[in-house]
RNA sequence: GUGGCCGUAGCUCAGUCGGUUAGAGCGCCGGGUUGUGGUCCCGGAGGUCGGGGGUUCGACUCCCCUCGGUCACCCCA
């Protein structure tokens, strides 16, 4: 293969049209839902002081091994990192601006983790999410979680399961930690080598192990639910009741731990059963009641989630949901008399709000017609010597068996608008799939 | 960071026990007599067979290294 000088870095990729348009539309669906629910957009930096992320947990790979870190040219240099997730930056912003509570925000954007790529996992990946800070009302939990549920449904996904659990507050958590650690220590010999290491650093996460050897031990481990304090248990019950009242289906998943260390009380995860890969979690979140304080702000409860755009799109493909956009080009102007007419007519059509395109380089009519077809345009406008002489344009219906007629250019925009309004839009055709058409 | 599999045209792939000018389909470009796409027919462009080294008279084919892709572990969206 003739090798390009450069390619996209490991774990990153270029997303070409029309797939790029589909992603953007997905974010728009999310934004619409979030904003109609009272969440405002927060645009925060793609990089932060490395300290913002180090609060996520010293025992966490996301912080210890997977950070893209760098120093800037300040004197002294500032130690910065590309964000590996978005919640920490949101909490930093809260501590910095002290907005009125509850602060409800949504976001979208790229994040970066230095990991080995695999199915559904990239070094640069995109998430959308919401966060509600400043209230620990269980109704806030319900609002956030159900927003996720409704979003997947809005995309047309049917095989996404919601798993919920409670990790308890710090008191119940430490009681549980002690019990779990004691239990795991007692069966240490049966655990995998990896899990024994994990046990030293963060016993909770042993529950996350996928290694078959660990499963019997995990299956008999004590459950968090049995250690919840009265207040935590009550909170969890309220959240469940709230979800019930919205008919939001969920499963209690007593061993759902989640990756980041800051989670307290409510945790949840969305799993796409349509994905048969190892990375089938398409979203997750929970409460992080201590995080703002950790970052120097006032004690502030918070809850939120992040949904992985890349994986959601994979799940949509697997379910045949959230189909591609219609072609943005509705009219294609074929001009065999030098291209000036194409320039003018495209301009008129575009100013009228239509999607219009044209060919360059003075290609043959046949070649231009082919372009017109490939563009997905419903209508072709043809200007040749005859039309030019008469001040007219030929309007051709590009659908199979469509007819054509000639109109004065003064009536062109109206005529094309009429035809397009009457016609079904054609789908955008990905470059690499043109051959699949019937 | 660890391991499995894979790297031949833009894409998907074929290439017989190592043996002359490396093939197909699709895509792309052009043509099929008068200005018309999607079907059909004809033609064309396009490959240092990922890169480097080695074995050999000879390597796309065998060996080593390296880079990249992919999947899994780890971890996580």
XYZ file of C-alpha atoms (C1' of nucleotides) in Angstrom:
515
model
C 0.000 0.000 0.000
C 1.281 3.449 -0.812
C 1.817 4.669 2.675
C 0.667 8.016 3.850
C 3.257 10.009 5.735
C 1.038 10.187 8.780
C -2.041 8.510 10.075
C -4.416 9.244 12.912
C -2.698 8.379 16.217
C -3.348 5.025 17.838
C -6.817 4.842 19.285
C -8.112 7.849 17.351
C -9.898 7.979 14.042
C -11.395 10.281 11.468
C -15.138 10.208 11.243
C -16.226 11.054 7.743
C -19.579 12.162 6.402
C -22.246 11.018 6.583
C -21.405 9.170 9.810
C -20.139 12.413 11.303
C -23.547 13.981 10.682
C -25.217 11.068 12.402
C -23.066 11.547 15.501
C -23.815 15.209 15.568
C -27.509 14.454 15.293
C -27.256 12.024 18.204
C -25.756 14.740 20.364
C -28.537 17.041 19.237
C -31.172 14.531 20.360
C -29.488 14.393 23.735
C -29.115 18.154 23.986
C -32.766 18.654 23.170
C -33.886 16.216 25.844
C -31.519 17.652 28.449
C -32.447 21.261 27.759
C -36.148 20.507 27.832
C -35.438 19.015 31.267
C -33.844 22.183 32.551
C -30.195 21.304 32.075
C -27.964 24.018 30.624
C -24.900 23.408 28.509
C -21.551 23.614 30.262
C -18.561 24.001 28.007
C -15.474 23.237 30.014
C -11.821 22.886 29.028
C -10.477 19.797 27.357
C -7.478 19.941 29.680
C -7.266 20.781 33.358
C -4.704 20.957 36.106
C -3.676 17.375 36.698
C -4.788 17.718 40.317
C -8.424 17.936 39.257
C -8.246 14.357 38.072
C -6.052 12.968 40.782
C -8.999 13.267 43.160
C -10.680 10.468 41.250
C -8.661 7.943 43.213
C -5.077 6.922 43.597
C -5.954 3.284 43.099
C -7.508 4.037 39.768
C -5.938 3.226 36.432
C -7.731 6.139 34.817
C -5.617 8.424 36.957
C -2.458 6.461 37.510
C -1.770 4.971 34.108
C -4.142 6.302 31.515
C -3.665 10.053 31.780
C -2.356 12.069 28.849
C -0.200 14.474 30.855
C 1.934 17.386 29.755
C 3.600 20.549 30.974
C 2.900 23.931 29.458
C 5.392 26.743 28.847
C 4.605 28.653 32.028
C 7.288 29.657 34.502
C 7.159 27.429 36.398
C 5.519 24.995 33.988
C 1.987 23.967 34.816
C 1.252 20.257 35.089
C -1.828 19.603 32.964
C -3.737 16.617 31.653
C -6.263 15.941 28.926
C -9.521 15.129 30.669
C -10.103 11.380 31.103
C -13.712 12.023 32.116
C -15.927 15.044 32.593
C -17.401 14.985 36.063
C -14.250 16.193 37.794
C -14.044 19.233 35.538
C -17.693 19.996 36.218
C -17.069 19.896 39.962
C -14.046 22.119 39.564
C -16.218 24.580 37.661
C -18.826 24.423 40.422
C -16.225 25.122 43.083
C -14.882 27.976 40.986
C -18.150 29.720 40.079
C -20.420 28.765 43.004
C -23.579 28.732 40.895
C -27.010 28.686 42.507
C -28.080 25.194 43.560
C -29.325 22.974 42.192
C -27.008 23.401 39.253
C -28.181 21.271 36.348
C -25.820 21.022 33.410
C -25.307 18.850 30.357
C -22.209 18.436 28.266
C -20.708 16.615 25.354
C -17.231 16.309 24.054
C -14.086 14.273 23.652
C -12.163 12.648 26.452
C -8.823 10.940 26.469
C -7.492 7.814 28.055
C -4.177 6.192 27.261
C -5.383 2.611 26.906
C -5.001 -0.148 24.365
C -7.872 0.254 21.928
C -10.364 -2.520 21.351
C -13.956 -2.883 20.253
C -15.847 0.102 21.640
C -12.776 1.605 23.248
C -10.698 4.446 21.912
C -8.043 6.775 23.244
C -10.154 9.689 22.193
C -13.795 8.978 22.811
C -16.901 11.056 23.128
C -19.483 11.217 25.845
C -22.651 13.108 26.538
C -23.831 13.535 30.085
C -25.712 15.492 32.702
C -24.905 16.454 36.280
C -27.101 17.855 39.032
C -25.130 19.485 41.843
C -26.305 20.907 45.095
C -29.099 18.545 46.034
C -29.292 15.046 47.393
C -33.021 14.765 46.868
C -33.674 11.258 45.543
C -35.963 12.855 42.959
C -32.811 14.332 41.454
C -31.395 10.828 41.134
C -34.587 9.702 39.477
C -34.617 12.644 37.097
C -31.059 11.984 35.998
C -31.451 8.239 35.607
C -34.730 8.469 33.768
C -33.251 11.038 31.409
C -30.788 8.355 30.367
C -33.552 5.813 29.964
C -35.598 8.167 27.808
C -32.581 9.084 25.707
C -31.862 5.508 24.692
C -35.525 5.050 23.930
C -35.535 8.221 21.824
C -32.777 6.741 19.695
C -34.896 3.675 19.125
C -32.774 1.340 21.225
C -34.773 -1.413 22.868
C -32.100 -3.701 24.233
C -30.519 -1.456 26.838
C -30.820 -2.568 30.448
C -30.540 -0.281 33.459
C -28.651 -1.669 36.439
C -28.821 0.146 39.776
C -27.139 -0.261 43.110
C -26.284 1.740 46.180
C -22.794 1.988 47.575
C -24.047 3.700 50.711
C -22.744 6.791 52.447
C -19.260 6.923 53.902
C -20.278 5.261 57.178
C -22.062 2.336 55.614
C -19.360 2.161 53.000
C -16.570 1.755 55.538
C -18.535 -0.874 57.444
C -19.030 -2.754 54.215
C -15.408 -2.299 53.174
C -14.331 -3.913 56.419
C -16.696 -6.838 56.022
C -15.805 -7.360 52.377
C -12.090 -7.135 53.010
C -12.364 -9.653 55.820
C -14.319 -12.014 53.620
C -11.987 -11.707 50.641
C -8.938 -12.134 52.855
C -10.436 -15.323 54.216
C -10.686 -16.726 50.709
C -7.615 -15.021 49.353
C -6.087 -18.280 48.224
C -8.916 -18.900 45.778
C -8.592 -15.506 44.092
C -6.650 -14.833 40.923
C -3.290 -13.190 41.259
C -4.662 -9.960 39.770
C -7.509 -9.847 42.243
C -5.151 -10.351 45.146
C -3.322 -7.215 44.063
C -6.616 -5.375 43.632
C -7.657 -6.527 47.088
C -4.771 -4.609 48.626
C -5.568 -1.427 46.765
C -9.343 -1.336 46.505
C -11.302 -4.349 47.765
C -14.582 -3.138 46.238
C -13.272 -3.541 42.765
C -12.526 -7.196 43.197
C -16.277 -7.522 42.674
C -15.727 -6.193 39.153
C -13.402 -8.978 38.104
C -14.337 -10.900 34.978
C -11.877 -13.709 35.628
C -13.704 -17.030 35.926
C -11.504 -18.084 38.812
C -12.843 -15.246 40.937
C -16.520 -15.811 40.265
C -17.266 -18.375 43.006
C -15.696 -16.119 45.613
C -17.545 -13.067 44.313
C -20.847 -14.911 44.231
C -20.736 -15.522 47.968
C -19.384 -12.154 48.982
C -21.366 -10.046 51.441
C -23.689 -7.553 49.779
C -23.606 -3.807 50.174
C -27.368 -3.652 50.583
C -27.059 -5.454 53.903
C -24.757 -2.749 55.227
C -26.618 0.367 54.181
C -27.277 2.821 56.969
C -30.869 3.764 57.634
C -30.571 7.011 55.684
C -28.825 5.372 52.750
C -31.328 2.559 52.586
C -34.144 5.078 52.646
C -32.554 7.100 49.869
C -32.120 3.993 47.754
C -35.720 2.973 48.357
C -36.923 6.414 47.272
C -34.912 6.231 44.100
C -36.355 2.820 43.282
C -39.860 4.015 44.032
C -39.326 7.016 41.779
C -38.158 4.838 38.912
C -41.148 2.572 39.451
C -43.536 5.492 39.255
C -42.049 6.432 35.872
C -42.238 2.868 34.618
C -38.500 3.003 34.066
C -37.427 -0.628 34.102
C -34.307 -1.462 36.071
C -32.534 -4.338 37.731
C -30.934 -4.228 41.147
C -27.334 -5.199 40.662
C -25.888 -5.650 44.154
C -22.324 -5.998 42.920
C -22.343 -3.038 40.570
C -19.309 -1.090 41.732
C -18.409 1.344 38.925
C -14.921 2.448 38.175
C -14.322 5.825 39.689
C -13.659 6.065 43.390
C -15.799 9.099 44.044
C -19.139 7.343 43.822
C -21.385 7.195 46.872
C -24.920 5.939 47.387
C -26.713 5.613 44.026
C -24.746 4.028 41.208
C -26.101 2.812 37.900
C -25.040 1.546 34.554
C -26.627 1.077 31.145
C -25.732 -2.156 29.367
C -26.418 -2.783 25.686
C -27.306 -6.414 25.166
C -27.082 -5.978 21.424
C -23.321 -5.586 21.743
C -21.575 -8.929 21.914
C -18.229 -7.351 22.675
C -16.543 -7.073 26.040
C -17.254 -3.353 26.202
C -21.025 -3.359 26.366
C -21.580 -0.665 28.987
C -23.002 2.273 27.052
C -23.355 4.583 30.005
C -22.972 4.879 33.712
C -23.070 7.242 36.597
C -23.949 7.795 40.180
C -23.726 10.083 43.182
C -20.489 11.756 44.134
C -21.415 13.629 47.260
C -17.853 14.435 48.318
C -16.198 15.407 45.075
C -16.824 19.146 45.029
C -15.472 19.417 48.549
C -12.419 17.383 47.553
C -11.751 19.989 44.913
C -11.851 22.826 47.395
C -15.508 23.770 47.122
C -18.258 23.725 49.730
C -19.746 20.348 50.714
C -22.018 19.691 47.759
C -23.871 16.546 46.798
C -24.037 15.660 43.137
C -25.292 13.066 40.744
C -24.822 12.547 37.069
C -24.012 10.192 34.273
C -21.883 9.938 31.174
C -22.974 8.026 28.105
C -20.470 6.816 25.553
C -21.377 8.139 22.119
C -19.114 5.709 20.280
C -20.572 2.664 21.979
C -24.134 3.924 21.687
C -23.664 4.216 17.946
C -22.292 0.679 17.851
C -25.362 -0.473 19.735
C -27.594 1.419 17.307
C -25.882 -0.346 14.410
C -26.358 -3.692 16.126
C -30.048 -3.001 16.629
C -30.573 -1.293 13.301
C -31.712 1.814 15.175
C -31.121 5.531 14.615
C -30.655 5.338 10.860
C -28.530 7.759 8.901
C -29.655 11.202 7.885
C -31.309 12.030 4.591
C -28.905 13.474 2.063
C -28.326 17.164 2.781
C -28.096 17.907 -0.931
C -31.580 18.128 -2.440
C -30.819 19.706 -5.816
C -27.851 19.196 -8.067
C -27.184 21.738 -10.791
C -25.707 20.300 -13.974
C -24.116 22.993 -16.104
C -22.437 22.148 -19.418
C -21.904 25.717 -20.546
C -19.021 26.800 -18.377
C -20.239 26.604 -14.815
C -21.387 30.161 -14.302
C -25.054 29.207 -14.368
C -24.399 26.508 -11.789
C -22.787 29.105 -9.555
C -25.737 31.490 -9.824
C -28.489 28.883 -9.558
C -26.853 27.159 -6.587
C -26.617 30.505 -4.898
C -30.314 31.202 -5.449
C -31.318 27.748 -4.287
C -29.119 27.909 -1.201
C -30.425 31.339 -0.286
C -33.894 29.873 -0.530
C -32.868 27.408 2.146
C -32.424 24.381 -0.091
C -29.465 22.026 -0.188
C -27.794 22.541 -3.546
C -24.557 21.324 -5.032
C -22.787 21.232 -8.393
C -19.810 19.730 -10.196
C -16.520 21.375 -11.059
C -13.894 21.038 -13.764
C -16.283 21.216 -16.730
C -17.091 17.531 -16.788
C -19.333 15.938 -19.370
C -23.067 15.958 -18.861
C -23.032 12.243 -18.244
C -20.393 12.648 -15.561
C -22.305 15.497 -13.963
C -25.523 13.503 -13.983
C -23.686 10.729 -12.252
C -22.532 13.175 -9.600
C -26.083 14.376 -9.249
C -27.211 10.837 -8.603
C -24.462 10.116 -6.106
C -25.173 13.306 -4.217
C -28.557 11.933 -3.222
C -30.325 14.909 -4.771
C -34.007 14.438 -5.504
C -33.921 16.969 -8.317
C -31.369 17.774 -10.996
C -31.362 21.146 -12.710
C -29.806 21.084 -16.162
C -28.436 24.085 -18.021
C -27.010 23.462 -21.487
C -26.695 25.627 -24.599
C -30.457 25.567 -25.297
C -31.457 26.596 -21.807
C -28.772 29.232 -21.716
C -30.015 30.755 -24.965
C -33.619 30.777 -23.770
C -33.010 31.836 -20.182
C -34.493 28.583 -18.914
C -33.415 25.532 -16.941
C -34.500 21.915 -17.228
C -35.779 20.430 -13.999
C -35.426 16.653 -13.767
C -36.926 14.388 -11.160
C -34.087 12.047 -10.204
C -36.236 9.286 -8.893
C -36.475 6.206 -11.095
C -38.863 6.903 -13.931
C -39.036 10.585 -13.029
C -39.773 13.049 -15.816
C -38.345 16.457 -16.672
C -39.528 19.771 -17.972
C -38.156 23.209 -18.681
C -38.977 26.397 -16.796
C -37.794 30.001 -17.016
C -34.948 30.553 -14.546
C -37.103 33.140 -12.808
C -39.429 30.345 -11.742
C -36.718 27.833 -10.970
C -36.501 28.227 -7.209
C -40.259 27.986 -6.779
C -40.497 24.980 -9.060
C -37.653 23.108 -7.370
C -39.059 23.893 -3.931
C -42.403 22.498 -4.982
C -40.866 19.249 -6.263
C -38.728 18.735 -3.194
C -41.598 19.349 -0.837
C -43.556 16.658 -2.639
C -40.754 14.096 -2.710
C -39.351 11.764 -0.088
C -35.791 12.664 0.796
C -33.190 10.156 -0.343
C -30.696 8.687 2.132
C -27.146 9.875 2.350
C -24.919 7.243 0.832
C -21.639 6.496 2.584
C -18.715 6.425 0.164
C -17.761 2.913 1.112
C -21.260 1.507 0.817
C -22.361 2.835 -2.515
C -21.922 -0.600 -3.973
C -24.575 -2.001 -1.658
C -27.396 -0.095 -3.284
C -30.017 -1.988 -5.158
C 1.235 -2.929 30.237
C 0.146 -8.553 28.646
C -1.638 -12.130 25.020
C -4.240 -14.231 20.300
C -5.245 -13.229 15.180
C -4.229 -10.174 10.869
C -1.411 -6.528 7.309
C -1.684 -7.788 -1.269
C -5.076 -1.553 -5.454
C -9.592 3.712 -2.418
C -12.735 -0.750 -0.166
C -13.525 -6.296 0.422
C -10.457 -10.126 -0.776
C -7.834 -14.296 -4.174
C -2.673 -15.462 -5.132
C -1.577 -23.241 -5.939
C 4.943 -27.099 -3.000
C 8.965 -19.987 -2.864
C 9.705 -19.575 -9.686
C 8.803 -14.837 -15.426
C 5.002 -8.712 -16.797
C 0.713 -9.636 -8.967
C -5.345 -10.774 -10.000
C -10.972 -10.272 -9.087
C -15.388 -7.695 -7.490
C -16.915 -2.974 -6.060
C -15.436 2.159 -6.281
C -12.953 5.950 -9.455
C -12.056 8.081 -14.647
C -13.481 7.743 -19.887
C -16.482 5.726 -23.897
C -21.125 3.064 -25.949
C -22.178 8.604 -32.724
C -27.730 13.759 -31.901
C -27.138 17.305 -24.496
C -29.199 12.868 -19.270
C -27.855 9.466 -13.609
C -29.298 4.927 -11.168
C -29.340 -1.129 -14.998
C -26.174 -3.141 -19.072
C -21.623 -3.361 -22.378
C -16.413 -1.775 -23.522
C -11.903 0.535 -22.085
C -8.484 3.022 -18.574
C -5.886 4.756 -14.314
C -4.403 2.898 -9.676
C -0.057 -1.665 -6.014
C 8.148 -0.303 -3.959
C 2.322 -7.164 -1.685
C 2.900 -2.201 5.859
C 8.451 -1.136 6.817
C 13.522 -3.099 7.799
C 16.774 -7.178 7.998
C 17.769 -12.428 7.031
C 17.545 -17.426 4.391
C 17.670 -18.614 -0.997
C 19.918 -18.854 -7.671
C 15.092 -16.585 -6.807
C 10.490 -14.231 -1.478
C 3.750 -11.600 -1.812
C 4.886 -16.692 -0.231
C 9.860 -19.036 4.863
C 12.436 -16.724 9.556
C 13.458 -12.419 12.860
C 12.565 -7.394 14.265
C 9.476 -3.244 13.858
C 5.095 -0.342 12.828
C -0.075 -0.582 12.216
C -4.975 -2.927 12.586
C -8.167 -6.117 15.300
C -9.969 -8.909 19.493
C -9.382 -10.218 24.608
C -7.148 -9.339 29.611
C -6.409 -5.035 32.684
C -9.527 -0.917 33.065
C -13.713 1.534 31.522
C -18.007 4.893 28.118
